[in-house]
Every structure is written in C-alpha cells, then in structure tokens.
Steps between C-alpha positions, in 0.01 A plus 500: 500500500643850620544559847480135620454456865749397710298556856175572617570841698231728644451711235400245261177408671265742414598439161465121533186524621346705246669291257439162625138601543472590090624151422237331788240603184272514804638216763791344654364702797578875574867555578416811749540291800788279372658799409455624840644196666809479238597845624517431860717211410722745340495739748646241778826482276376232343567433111364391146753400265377436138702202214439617180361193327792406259677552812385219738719208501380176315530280864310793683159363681225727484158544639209681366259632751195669585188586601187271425139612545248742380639827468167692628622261881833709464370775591282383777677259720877669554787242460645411779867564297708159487274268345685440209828496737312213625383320222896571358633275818247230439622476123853471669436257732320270217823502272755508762683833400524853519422706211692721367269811299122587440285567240139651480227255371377821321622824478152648467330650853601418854673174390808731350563587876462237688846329354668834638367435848566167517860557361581777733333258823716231398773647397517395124494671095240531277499399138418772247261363322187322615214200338231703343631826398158634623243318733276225433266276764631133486814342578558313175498799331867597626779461200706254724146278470442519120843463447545136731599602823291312764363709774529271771593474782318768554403673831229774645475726856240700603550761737344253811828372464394142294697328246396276274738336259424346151760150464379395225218577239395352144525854366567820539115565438452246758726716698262837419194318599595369818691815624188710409285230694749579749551931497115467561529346816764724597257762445616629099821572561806349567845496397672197260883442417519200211777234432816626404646597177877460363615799377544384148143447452394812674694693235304282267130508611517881673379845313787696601598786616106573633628637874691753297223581275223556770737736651560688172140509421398622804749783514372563129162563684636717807719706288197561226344598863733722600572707149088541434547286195256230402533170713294323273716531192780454741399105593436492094815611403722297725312211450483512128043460579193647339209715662193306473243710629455804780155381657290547807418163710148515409436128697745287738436095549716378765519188732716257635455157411731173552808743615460723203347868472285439135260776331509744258494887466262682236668786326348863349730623267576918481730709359632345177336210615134693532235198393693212495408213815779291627485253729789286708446121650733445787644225728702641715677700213358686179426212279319589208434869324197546277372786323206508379402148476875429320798320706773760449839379746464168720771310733706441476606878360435708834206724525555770719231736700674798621334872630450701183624836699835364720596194288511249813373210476155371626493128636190279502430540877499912424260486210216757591180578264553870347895466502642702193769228345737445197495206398844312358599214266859420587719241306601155669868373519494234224570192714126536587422494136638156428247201403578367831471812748162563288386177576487622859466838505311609169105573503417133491637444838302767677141374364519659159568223217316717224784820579782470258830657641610753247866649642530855575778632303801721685623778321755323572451142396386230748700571802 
C-alpha cells in the first residue's frame, strides 16, 4: 500500500479517526475521545512506532487489545485511560514475559486507538494490521480466533481499577460470554488485552495494512472536505463501495441488552432514492441492509452510515430520527469470506440463518 506508516504522529489523528470510524460500520465505540487521549500521549514526547505486517519478526509476541462494552456506555462513562495498560500487565504476568508489539482487536471505531495509547503508555509498537478489518460485537469473531489462535489467558480492567483474568476457558466463545457477563458488572465498559500471538501467525491470521488504511481513508474524507468535493464518493472511491441509498431516519429502535446496543433504524429514501424504504438491524454495528423488503449487503461486507452532506461517519450511539444519511456497501478483506470466518461471522451467526451472504465485489477484486 502507498504511503505505509511508519509512526503515529499528530497529524495523523484526525485522519484516523474519521477513518477508523468508517470501518466501525457503526461500533467499536467513537474514537473522539481516544483520539483525544492518544494526542496528549504524543504531546509529552511520547511515541507510536508502526511494523508493517510482512515486517514483524516470526518470534515477535504480540497482543491484541481493546475496548469491550456497548458502544452507546462510551460515550457516557469517560475512561479512566490505562485500562487496557492494565489488563496488558495482567496478560504479562500470566505468561511470564514481556511483550514485545500490539495489535488492535479491530480496526473499526475507538478500538483502532486504544492500541496507540496503550503502546505509547508502555512504551511499545503497534502492528499494522488488526483482526476484523472493520468492527464486529463478539470476541470469536477476531481472525486470530477463526483461524486457531486461543484467546486465553485473557484479562479485563475497568476504570475502578479491577482486574480480572481469564486462565483458562473451553473456548474462545466461552471466553466472549464470560467477559461480557463480566464488562456488565464493570458497568459496559472495560478494557481486554488477549493471549499472545507469535509473529508468524499474526502475519497469517491479520488483515493488513488496516492502521494505514484508516488513516488514508480518513484523509480521503478531510481532503474531499477541504476542496468542496463530494465526501461521499470520496469513501466510495477509496474503498472500491457502492451507494445504497440517501434516506431520512424515518424511525430509530435502540437498547442495550446483555452488553450489546441492538435495534434497528427505518429508512425514507430521496433523491435518486425518492420511494424506495430501507431499513438496517444492528448489534452494536450495521448488520443487515434491506431495501424494500429485499436483503441487499450483510456482514460480514461492512455497511456504513455516514452524514449525506460532510461524509463523516455516524456511529450507533449518534443515530438521531430525521438525520439525512448515505448509506454504503463496502467490500470485506477476503479472509472473512472463507467457509470458516463465515461460519462465525456470516448472517447465520448474528440471528439470521435464512440471509445468504452474497460478496460485494471491489472494483478491484476481493481485497
């Protein structure tokens, strides 16, 4: 990929965040206050450097982190800012050694910043690349899962300051459904570091390059911004999407239940979409896109909501009935297109067993 990061510097932020946010499809949290915290980090002389993937040595160990929770808690109850540090020592101090780079669970949302904080607060790299190349609301759903890594040990901190460490579990849903039991107690949201990774299956398992393309999508954005050009087409073209629909949010369903935010938005089509209805099931992230009674994308091919007029993104917790959108169908790295990753992350697994995946081509190819 062209201009491959090296380092996280301050002027990349904005950019991440915009970017990161697009490939939340709705969750992984809002990355405004992660963003926030990631710059004072930089600001104390503190830095970020980024391994390409095919550049991380085969014996490195490497942990992927992030937040857990319910992304409408994120932006209620402020993090107290080293939770993942935290949960990071505890992994430590189960396997007896130091790490040596990070990785983001998912790229998608608040989760592509909190590797950057925790590798600036402990002094470490980040991987480019991440386990989702997007967002989605379970642990097992991560590529290192599919693909046999075993999450545990496994540890979570809340910003109370407890820790509570996984040794063992039967499964790495086993390991999603206790530490959601868990996040709940600490109050939906908390932050989780998993077992570590040799380098040489990292470079297996991980979509790549994804820190360098949320920055280069988000600059896409801010620079379609800047020149008065369409943002829309902007996220379209770099991503190699589709514009499903520009639609009003004629009705918002929205709740938390068992960690999760679930619901669905109602959609009024207009301008070349004038007539048509649309609707979008969520948990946690943009799940499902119908118009007009017909399944048109589903996971796991992202679905992204983002304001019709600036091109930013709009995350589940900012949904608002009357909100102007454009509405996106955005192609999936293939390694969540596999039998396998399908098995956990296709329709089926979210509730839907009558929904038939049916890829998204790139104009591109499959990335």
């Amino acid at each position: 990929m062209a201009d491959t990061m090296r380092e996280v510097t301050l002027d990349d932020l904005d950019a991440l965040e915009v970017g990161a946010a697009i490939l939340g499809t709705g969750g992984g949290g809002n990355p405004y206050i992660g963003k926030l915290r990631v710059r004072e980090e930089l600001r104390k002389g503190r830095k970020i450097p980024v391994i390409p993937l095919d550049e991380l040595p085969d014996n490195a160990l490497v942990v992927s982190l992030g937040g857990i929770g319910a992304p409408v808690v994120g932006v209620e109850k402020i993090e107290e800012g080293e939770e993942c540090l935290r949960a990071l020592r505890a992994v430590e101090q189960e396997v007896g050694r130091k790490v040596d780079a990070l990785i983001s669970a998912e790229i998608g949302g608040a989760n592509a910043m909190e590797p950057m904080l925790t590798a600036a607060q402990a002094g470490l790299p980040i991987v480019d690349g991440d386990g989702m190349g997007r967002a989605f609301p379970e642990m097992q759903m991560i590529t290192w899962s599919i693909y046999g890594q075993r999450s545990a040990p496994a540890a979570m901190a809340d910003e109370k300051g407890n820790v509570v460490v996984f040794r063992e579990t039967q499964s790495d849903k086993w390991l999603e459904d206790l530490a959601r039991a868990t996040v709940v107690a600490m109050g939906a949201a908390a932050g989780l570091a998993q077992a570590p990774m040799r380098g040489e299956f990292v470079k297996r398992a991980a979509i790549p390059n994804t820190v360098t393309q949320a920055r280069n999508l988000g600059r896409a954005v801010l620079d379609a911004n800047r020149e008065h050009r369409d943002p829309v087409q902007a996220v379209i073209d770099h991503e190699g999407g589709r514009l499903l629909m520009t639609a009003k949010i004629s009705d918002l369903q929205r709740h938390l239940k068992g960690g999760f935010a679930v619901g669905h938005l109602s959609l009024d089509g207009y301008g070349n979409f004038q007539g048509d209805t649309g609707r979008i099931n969520l948990q946690n992230e943009f799940l499902i896109f119908v118009r007009n009674d017909t399944v048109e994308v589903c996971v796991p091919d992202l679905i992204v909501v983002l304001d019709a007029d600036t091109g930013h993104p709009i995350t589940t917790e900012m949904l608002r009935y009357g909100q102007r959108i454009a509405v996106l169908g955005l192609p999936c790295h293939g390694l969540l297109r596999t039998p396998e990753a399908l098995a956990v992350v296709g329709p089926a697994a979210f509730g839907y067993p009558d929904v038939t995946f049916v890829p998204m081509q790139s104009r591109g190819g499959i990335r």
